[in-house]
Amino acid sequence: MAAAVVAAIMLTLLLPDDLRLAPRWVLPVIEGLLLLALIAGDPGRIDRRSTALRAASIALVGVLACSAVWSTIRLVDDLIHGGKETSSAASLLQAGGAVWAGTILAFSLLYFELDSGGSAARAHRMPLIPQLAFPQQLSPELNAAHWRPHYIDYLYLALTNATAFSPTDVMPLAAWAKIAMGIQALVSLLILGLVIARAVNVLA
């Protein structure tokens, strides 16, 4: 999870100025401070239940999500109006790839933080009815009564949802999960569709 936040910070730094929500250093500093607070408050396994840590986690995910949504809006506007950031194939692929990857990381952290009350709550007790149902929870023959999803499971969910535009092996059961996965699929479809269309136009 920490590595994903660091990767998201690096992607923010790579974005063109027109696609960032704030000046180059602002969001990375905020995200870095929130990440350090989380690591200091609960080093190692994320299993300490604390209101302050929960608030910091939600704040971190919120900043990442707002940044990803803003970058997507700015990219779409740039693609539609033929802005300078998408006027060449190289800048188009760099900007589009960074925004798309940023949305995947943001949504993976969103799923990680909201599913079943967060990682600390999942470490203590998994609910009888999951909000995001993984194959280990849907298949009794796997005998995974003590299985817990880790961040890599949520990253895989965000990646497959962004490429297939629909659930693959993880089923959303809670309303918030259905809404989040639907929004991510639409955002990803919008980004990839416009980037491909613009790339064809630029190369032509």
PDB file of C-alpha atoms in Angstrom:
ATOM      1  CA  MET A   1       0.000   0.000   0.000  1.00  0.00           C
ATOM      2  CA  ALA A   2       2.849   2.379   0.853  1.00  0.00           C
ATOM      3  CA  ALA A   3       4.571   1.536  -2.428  1.00  0.00           C
ATOM      4  CA  ALA A   4       1.352   2.338  -4.306  1.00  0.00           C
ATOM      5  CA  VAL A   5       1.144   5.755  -2.653  1.00  0.00           C
ATOM      6  CA  VAL A   6       4.787   6.451  -3.550  1.00  0.00           C
ATOM      7  CA  ALA A   7       4.059   5.399  -7.150  1.00  0.00           C
ATOM      8  CA  ALA A   8       1.040   7.735  -7.231  1.00  0.00           C
ATOM      9  CA  ILE A   9       3.235  10.578  -5.958  1.00  0.00           C
ATOM     10  CA  MET A  10       5.761   9.906  -8.722  1.00  0.00           C
ATOM     11  CA  LEU A  11       3.004   9.905 -11.341  1.00  0.00           C
ATOM     12  CA  THR A  12       1.771  13.255 -10.022  1.00  0.00           C
ATOM     13  CA  LEU A  13       5.259  14.680 -10.463  1.00  0.00           C
ATOM     14  CA  LEU A  14       5.364  13.384 -14.054  1.00  0.00           C
ATOM     15  CA  LEU A  15       2.091  15.048 -15.031  1.00  0.00           C
ATOM     16  CA  PRO A  16       2.196  18.233 -17.106  1.00  0.00           C
ATOM     17  CA  ASP A  17       1.370  21.389 -15.161  1.00  0.00           C
ATOM     18  CA  ASP A  18      -2.002  21.801 -16.896  1.00  0.00           C
ATOM     19  CA  LEU A  19      -3.176  18.382 -15.670  1.00  0.00           C
ATOM     20  CA  ARG A  20      -2.293  18.795 -11.981  1.00  0.00           C
ATOM     21  CA  LEU A  21      -4.757  19.893  -9.320  1.00  0.00           C
ATOM     22  CA  ALA A  22      -2.148  22.027  -7.529  1.00  0.00           C
ATOM     23  CA  PRO A  23       1.447  23.204  -8.012  1.00  0.00           C
ATOM     24  CA  ARG A  24       3.958  20.392  -8.539  1.00  0.00           C
ATOM     25  CA  TRP A  25       5.080  20.077  -4.915  1.00  0.00           C
ATOM     26  CA  VAL A  26       1.778  20.554  -3.016  1.00  0.00           C
ATOM     27  CA  LEU A  27       0.018  17.197  -3.446  1.00  0.00           C
ATOM     28  CA  PRO A  28       3.183  15.065  -3.119  1.00  0.00           C
ATOM     29  CA  VAL A  29       3.998  16.824   0.176  1.00  0.00           C
ATOM     30  CA  ILE A  30       0.464  16.317   1.544  1.00  0.00           C
ATOM     31  CA  GLU A  31       0.365  12.681   0.438  1.00  0.00           C
ATOM     32  CA  GLY A  32       3.851  12.020   1.772  1.00  0.00           C
ATOM     33  CA  LEU A  33       3.039  13.500   5.192  1.00  0.00           C
ATOM     34  CA  LEU A  34      -0.173  11.476   5.465  1.00  0.00           C
ATOM     35  CA  LEU A  35       1.679   8.314   4.475  1.00  0.00           C
ATOM     36  CA  LEU A  36       4.414   8.943   7.055  1.00  0.00           C
ATOM     37  CA  ALA A  37       1.758   9.514   9.720  1.00  0.00           C
ATOM     38  CA  LEU A  38       0.125   6.191   8.857  1.00  0.00           C
ATOM     39  CA  ILE A  39       3.419   4.300   8.897  1.00  0.00           C
ATOM     40  CA  ALA A  40       4.458   5.871  12.202  1.00  0.00           C
ATOM     41  CA  GLY A  41       1.077   5.183  13.787  1.00  0.00           C
ATOM     42  CA  ASP A  42       0.846   1.569  12.621  1.00  0.00           C
ATOM     43  CA  PRO A  43       4.188   0.184  11.408  1.00  0.00           C
ATOM     44  CA  GLY A  44       4.374  -3.257   9.848  1.00  0.00           C
ATOM     45  CA  ARG A  45       0.979  -4.901   9.421  1.00  0.00           C
ATOM     46  CA  ILE A  46      -1.956  -2.509   9.142  1.00  0.00           C
ATOM     47  CA  ASP A  47      -4.002  -3.883  12.023  1.00  0.00           C
ATOM     48  CA  ARG A  48      -4.254  -1.113  14.617  1.00  0.00           C
ATOM     49  CA  ARG A  49      -7.788   0.212  14.935  1.00  0.00           C
ATOM     50  CA  SER A  50      -7.670   3.953  15.609  1.00  0.00           C
ATOM     51  CA  THR A  51     -10.024   6.788  14.711  1.00  0.00           C
ATOM     52  CA  ALA A  52      -7.103   9.101  13.948  1.00  0.00           C
ATOM     53  CA  LEU A  53      -5.403   6.547  11.667  1.00  0.00           C
ATOM     54  CA  ARG A  54      -8.691   5.802   9.945  1.00  0.00           C
ATOM     55  CA  ALA A  55      -9.218   9.520   9.323  1.00  0.00           C
ATOM     56  CA  ALA A  56      -5.678   9.874   7.966  1.00  0.00           C
ATOM     57  CA  SER A  57      -6.198   6.890   5.642  1.00  0.00           C
ATOM     58  CA  ILE A  58      -9.455   8.281   4.302  1.00  0.00           C
ATOM     59  CA  ALA A  59      -7.858  11.715   3.879  1.00  0.00           C
ATOM     60  CA  LEU A  60      -4.978  10.180   1.905  1.00  0.00           C
ATOM     61  CA  VAL A  61      -7.330   8.240  -0.353  1.00  0.00           C
ATOM     62  CA  GLY A  62      -9.472  11.351  -0.770  1.00  0.00           C
ATOM     63  CA  VAL A  63      -6.517  13.453  -1.901  1.00  0.00           C
ATOM     64  CA  LEU A  64      -5.419  10.774  -4.367  1.00  0.00           C
ATOM     65  CA  ALA A  65      -8.958  10.349  -5.720  1.00  0.00           C
ATOM     66  CA  CYS A  66      -9.517  14.110  -6.117  1.00  0.00           C
ATOM     67  CA  SER A  67      -6.177  14.431  -7.891  1.00  0.00           C
ATOM     68  CA  ALA A  68      -7.009  11.550 -10.250  1.00  0.00           C
ATOM     69  CA  VAL A  69     -10.482  12.925 -11.054  1.00  0.00           C
ATOM     70  CA  TRP A  70      -9.138  16.425 -11.687  1.00  0.00           C
ATOM     71  CA  SER A  71      -6.361  15.117 -13.949  1.00  0.00           C
ATOM     72  CA  THR A  72      -8.923  13.064 -15.872  1.00  0.00           C
ATOM     73  CA  ILE A  73     -11.176  16.097 -16.378  1.00  0.00           C
ATOM     74  CA  ARG A  74      -8.257  18.242 -17.532  1.00  0.00           C
ATOM     75  CA  LEU A  75      -7.006  15.489 -19.870  1.00  0.00           C
ATOM     76  CA  VAL A  76     -10.442  15.052 -21.429  1.00  0.00           C
ATOM     77  CA  ASP A  77     -10.735  18.817 -21.922  1.00  0.00           C
ATOM     78  CA  ASP A  78      -7.270  18.865 -23.481  1.00  0.00           C
ATOM     79  CA  LEU A  79      -8.126  15.972 -25.801  1.00  0.00           C
ATOM     80  CA  ILE A  80     -11.412  17.498 -26.936  1.00  0.00           C
ATOM     81  CA  HIS A  81      -9.986  20.948 -27.606  1.00  0.00           C
ATOM     82  CA  GLY A  82      -6.601  19.804 -28.903  1.00  0.00           C
ATOM     83  CA  GLY A  83      -4.434  21.317 -26.182  1.00  0.00           C
ATOM     84  CA  LYS A  84      -0.657  21.486 -26.232  1.00  0.00           C
ATOM     85  CA  GLU A  85      -0.258  18.529 -23.887  1.00  0.00           C
ATOM     86  CA  THR A  86      -1.842  16.187 -26.431  1.00  0.00           C
ATOM     87  CA  SER A  87      -0.617  17.753 -29.650  1.00  0.00           C
ATOM     88  CA  SER A  88       2.160  15.196 -30.157  1.00  0.00           C
ATOM     89  CA  ALA A  89       2.136  11.416 -29.885  1.00  0.00           C
ATOM     90  CA  ALA A  90       4.883  11.338 -27.235  1.00  0.00           C
ATOM     91  CA  SER A  91       3.271  13.889 -24.906  1.00  0.00           C
ATOM     92  CA  LEU A  92      -0.145  12.321 -25.488  1.00  0.00           C
ATOM     93  CA  LEU A  93       1.018   8.838 -24.478  1.00  0.00           C
ATOM     94  CA  GLN A  94       2.934  10.153 -21.471  1.00  0.00           C
ATOM     95  CA  ALA A  95       0.064  12.283 -20.174  1.00  0.00           C
ATOM     96  CA  GLY A  96      -2.636   9.723 -20.929  1.00  0.00           C
ATOM     97  CA  GLY A  97      -0.634   6.851 -19.465  1.00  0.00           C
ATOM     98  CA  ALA A  98       0.159   8.776 -16.284  1.00  0.00           C
ATOM     99  CA  VAL A  99      -3.476   9.801 -15.745  1.00  0.00           C
ATOM    100  CA  TRP A 100      -4.779   6.287 -16.450  1.00  0.00           C
ATOM    101  CA  ALA A 101      -2.235   4.656 -14.124  1.00  0.00           C
ATOM    102  CA  GLY A 102      -3.021   7.275 -11.479  1.00  0.00           C
ATOM    103  CA  THR A 103      -6.718   6.420 -11.572  1.00  0.00           C
ATOM    104  CA  ILE A 104      -5.922   2.717 -11.165  1.00  0.00           C
ATOM    105  CA  LEU A 105      -3.791   3.395  -8.081  1.00  0.00           C
ATOM    106  CA  ALA A 106      -6.377   5.787  -6.619  1.00  0.00           C
ATOM    107  CA  PHE A 107      -9.239   3.323  -7.034  1.00  0.00           C
ATOM    108  CA  SER A 108      -7.176   0.395  -5.751  1.00  0.00           C
ATOM    109  CA  LEU A 109      -6.487   2.362  -2.564  1.00  0.00           C
ATOM    110  CA  LEU A 110     -10.161   3.350  -2.389  1.00  0.00           C
ATOM    111  CA  TYR A 111     -11.223  -0.311  -2.506  1.00  0.00           C
ATOM    112  CA  PHE A 112      -8.486  -1.226  -0.008  1.00  0.00           C
ATOM    113  CA  GLU A 113      -9.634   1.428   2.465  1.00  0.00           C
ATOM    114  CA  LEU A 114     -13.416   1.061   2.192  1.00  0.00           C
ATOM    115  CA  ASP A 115     -13.877  -2.699   1.870  1.00  0.00           C
ATOM    116  CA  SER A 116     -15.288  -4.187   5.094  1.00  0.00           C
ATOM    117  CA  GLY A 117     -14.278  -1.222   7.224  1.00  0.00           C
ATOM    118  CA  GLY A 118     -10.654  -0.978   6.131  1.00  0.00           C
ATOM    119  CA  SER A 119      -7.551  -3.121   6.525  1.00  0.00           C
ATOM    120  CA  ALA A 120      -7.402  -2.859  10.336  1.00  0.00           C
ATOM    121  CA  ALA A 121     -10.996  -4.040  10.687  1.00  0.00           C
ATOM    122  CA  ARG A 122     -10.399  -6.893   8.225  1.00  0.00           C
ATOM    123  CA  ALA A 123      -7.331  -7.998  10.174  1.00  0.00           C
ATOM    124  CA  HIS A 124      -9.470  -8.519  13.274  1.00  0.00           C
ATOM    125  CA  ARG A 125     -12.634  -9.933  11.760  1.00  0.00           C
ATOM    126  CA  MET A 126     -13.957 -10.539   8.282  1.00  0.00           C
ATOM    127  CA  PRO A 127     -17.708  -9.953   7.866  1.00  0.00           C
ATOM    128  CA  LEU A 128     -19.987 -12.882   7.125  1.00  0.00           C
ATOM    129  CA  ILE A 129     -21.219 -11.094   3.992  1.00  0.00           C
ATOM    130  CA  PRO A 130     -18.325  -9.355   2.177  1.00  0.00           C
ATOM    131  CA  GLN A 131     -18.704  -6.035   0.384  1.00  0.00           C
ATOM    132  CA  LEU A 132     -16.245  -7.078  -2.317  1.00  0.00           C
ATOM    133  CA  ALA A 133     -16.464 -10.827  -2.852  1.00  0.00           C
ATOM    134  CA  PHE A 134     -13.183 -12.419  -3.922  1.00  0.00           C
ATOM    135  CA  PRO A 135     -12.976 -15.957  -5.388  1.00  0.00           C
ATOM    136  CA  GLN A 136     -11.640 -17.290  -2.075  1.00  0.00           C
ATOM    137  CA  GLN A 137     -14.849 -16.100  -0.416  1.00  0.00           C
ATOM    138  CA  LEU A 138     -17.189 -17.352  -3.136  1.00  0.00           C
ATOM    139  CA  SER A 139     -15.789 -20.871  -3.525  1.00  0.00           C
ATOM    140  CA  PRO A 140     -16.284 -23.139  -0.478  1.00  0.00           C
ATOM    141  CA  GLU A 141     -13.969 -25.756  -1.975  1.00  0.00           C
ATOM    142  CA  LEU A 142     -11.018 -23.388  -1.520  1.00  0.00           C
ATOM    143  CA  ASN A 143     -11.483 -23.664   2.268  1.00  0.00           C
ATOM    144  CA  ALA A 144     -10.391 -20.072   2.794  1.00  0.00           C
ATOM    145  CA  ALA A 145     -12.207 -19.341   6.061  1.00  0.00           C
ATOM    146  CA  HIS A 146      -9.200 -17.462   7.445  1.00  0.00           C
ATOM    147  CA  TRP A 147      -8.202 -15.781   4.176  1.00  0.00           C
ATOM    148  CA  ARG A 148      -7.809 -12.000   4.142  1.00  0.00           C
ATOM    149  CA  PRO A 149      -7.475  -9.830   1.018  1.00  0.00           C
ATOM    150  CA  HIS A 150      -4.238  -7.847   0.772  1.00  0.00           C
ATOM    151  CA  TYR A 151      -3.482  -4.686  -1.164  1.00  0.00           C
ATOM    152  CA  ILE A 152      -2.308  -6.659  -4.218  1.00  0.00           C
ATOM    153  CA  ASP A 153      -5.822  -8.129  -4.475  1.00  0.00           C
ATOM    154  CA  TYR A 154      -7.334  -4.641  -4.662  1.00  0.00           C
ATOM    155  CA  LEU A 155      -4.703  -3.481  -7.146  1.00  0.00           C
ATOM    156  CA  TYR A 156      -5.569  -6.448  -9.372  1.00  0.00           C
ATOM    157  CA  LEU A 157      -9.269  -5.568  -9.020  1.00  0.00           C
ATOM    158  CA  ALA A 158      -8.646  -1.953 -10.063  1.00  0.00           C
ATOM    159  CA  LEU A 159      -6.454  -3.023 -12.998  1.00  0.00           C
ATOM    160  CA  THR A 160      -8.903  -5.580 -14.398  1.00  0.00           C
ATOM    161  CA  ASN A 161     -11.849  -3.216 -13.919  1.00  0.00           C
ATOM    162  CA  ALA A 162      -9.940  -0.506 -15.813  1.00  0.00           C
ATOM    163  CA  THR A 163      -9.160  -2.816 -18.731  1.00  0.00           C
ATOM    164  CA  ALA A 164     -12.301  -4.973 -18.937  1.00  0.00           C
ATOM    165  CA  PHE A 165     -14.665  -2.122 -17.923  1.00  0.00           C
ATOM    166  CA  SER A 166     -16.587  -4.625 -15.784  1.00  0.00           C
ATOM    167  CA  PRO A 167     -16.074  -7.026 -12.856  1.00  0.00           C
ATOM    168  CA  THR A 168     -13.938 -10.051 -13.608  1.00  0.00           C
ATOM    169  CA  ASP A 169     -13.339 -12.359 -10.641  1.00  0.00           C
ATOM    170  CA  VAL A 170     -14.264  -9.916  -7.836  1.00  0.00           C
ATOM    171  CA  MET A 171     -17.965  -9.217  -7.414  1.00  0.00           C
ATOM    172  CA  PRO A 172     -19.219  -5.928  -5.893  1.00  0.00           C
ATOM    173  CA  LEU A 173     -21.984  -6.682  -3.393  1.00  0.00           C
ATOM    174  CA  ALA A 174     -22.249  -3.370  -1.521  1.00  0.00           C
ATOM    175  CA  ALA A 175     -23.825  -0.329  -3.147  1.00  0.00           C
ATOM    176  CA  TRP A 176     -20.693   1.807  -2.714  1.00  0.00           C
ATOM    177  CA  ALA A 177     -18.587  -0.894  -4.418  1.00  0.00           C
ATOM    178  CA  LYS A 178     -20.928  -1.037  -7.411  1.00  0.00           C
ATOM    179  CA  ILE A 179     -20.882   2.751  -7.719  1.00  0.00           C
ATOM    180  CA  ALA A 180     -17.082   2.972  -7.379  1.00  0.00           C
ATOM    181  CA  MET A 181     -16.443   0.204  -9.899  1.00  0.00           C
ATOM    182  CA  GLY A 182     -18.952   1.719 -12.303  1.00  0.00           C
ATOM    183  CA  ILE A 183     -17.327   5.131 -12.070  1.00  0.00           C
ATOM    184  CA  GLN A 184     -13.863   3.652 -12.556  1.00  0.00           C
ATOM    185  CA  ALA A 185     -14.980   1.698 -15.618  1.00  0.00           C
ATOM    186  CA  LEU A 186     -16.533   4.801 -17.181  1.00  0.00           C
ATOM    187  CA  VAL A 187     -13.470   6.948 -16.409  1.00  0.00           C
ATOM    188  CA  SER A 188     -11.125   4.350 -17.855  1.00  0.00           C
ATOM    189  CA  LEU A 189     -13.259   3.910 -20.972  1.00  0.00           C
ATOM    190  CA  LEU A 190     -13.341   7.676 -21.443  1.00  0.00           C
ATOM    191  CA  ILE A 191      -9.576   8.055 -21.051  1.00  0.00           C
ATOM    192  CA  LEU A 192      -8.609   5.134 -23.284  1.00  0.00           C
ATOM    193  CA  GLY A 193     -11.220   5.925 -25.931  1.00  0.00           C
ATOM    194  CA  LEU A 194     -10.254   9.582 -26.252  1.00  0.00           C
ATOM    195  CA  VAL A 195      -6.520   8.898 -26.074  1.00  0.00           C
ATOM    196  CA  ILE A 196      -6.745   6.303 -28.856  1.00  0.00           C
ATOM    197  CA  ALA A 197      -8.929   8.569 -31.000  1.00  0.00           C
ATOM    198  CA  ARG A 198      -6.592  11.520 -30.497  1.00  0.00           C
ATOM    199  CA  ALA A 199      -3.516   9.368 -31.161  1.00  0.00           C
ATOM    200  CA  VAL A 200      -4.963   8.192 -34.461  1.00  0.00           C
ATOM    201  CA  ASN A 201      -5.704  11.795 -35.387  1.00  0.00           C
ATOM    202  CA  VAL A 202      -2.200  12.992 -34.435  1.00  0.00           C
ATOM    203  CA  LEU A 203      -0.435  10.165 -36.261  1.00  0.00           C
ATOM    204  CA  ALA A 204      -2.616  10.612 -39.322  1.00  0.00           C
TER     205      ALA A 204
END
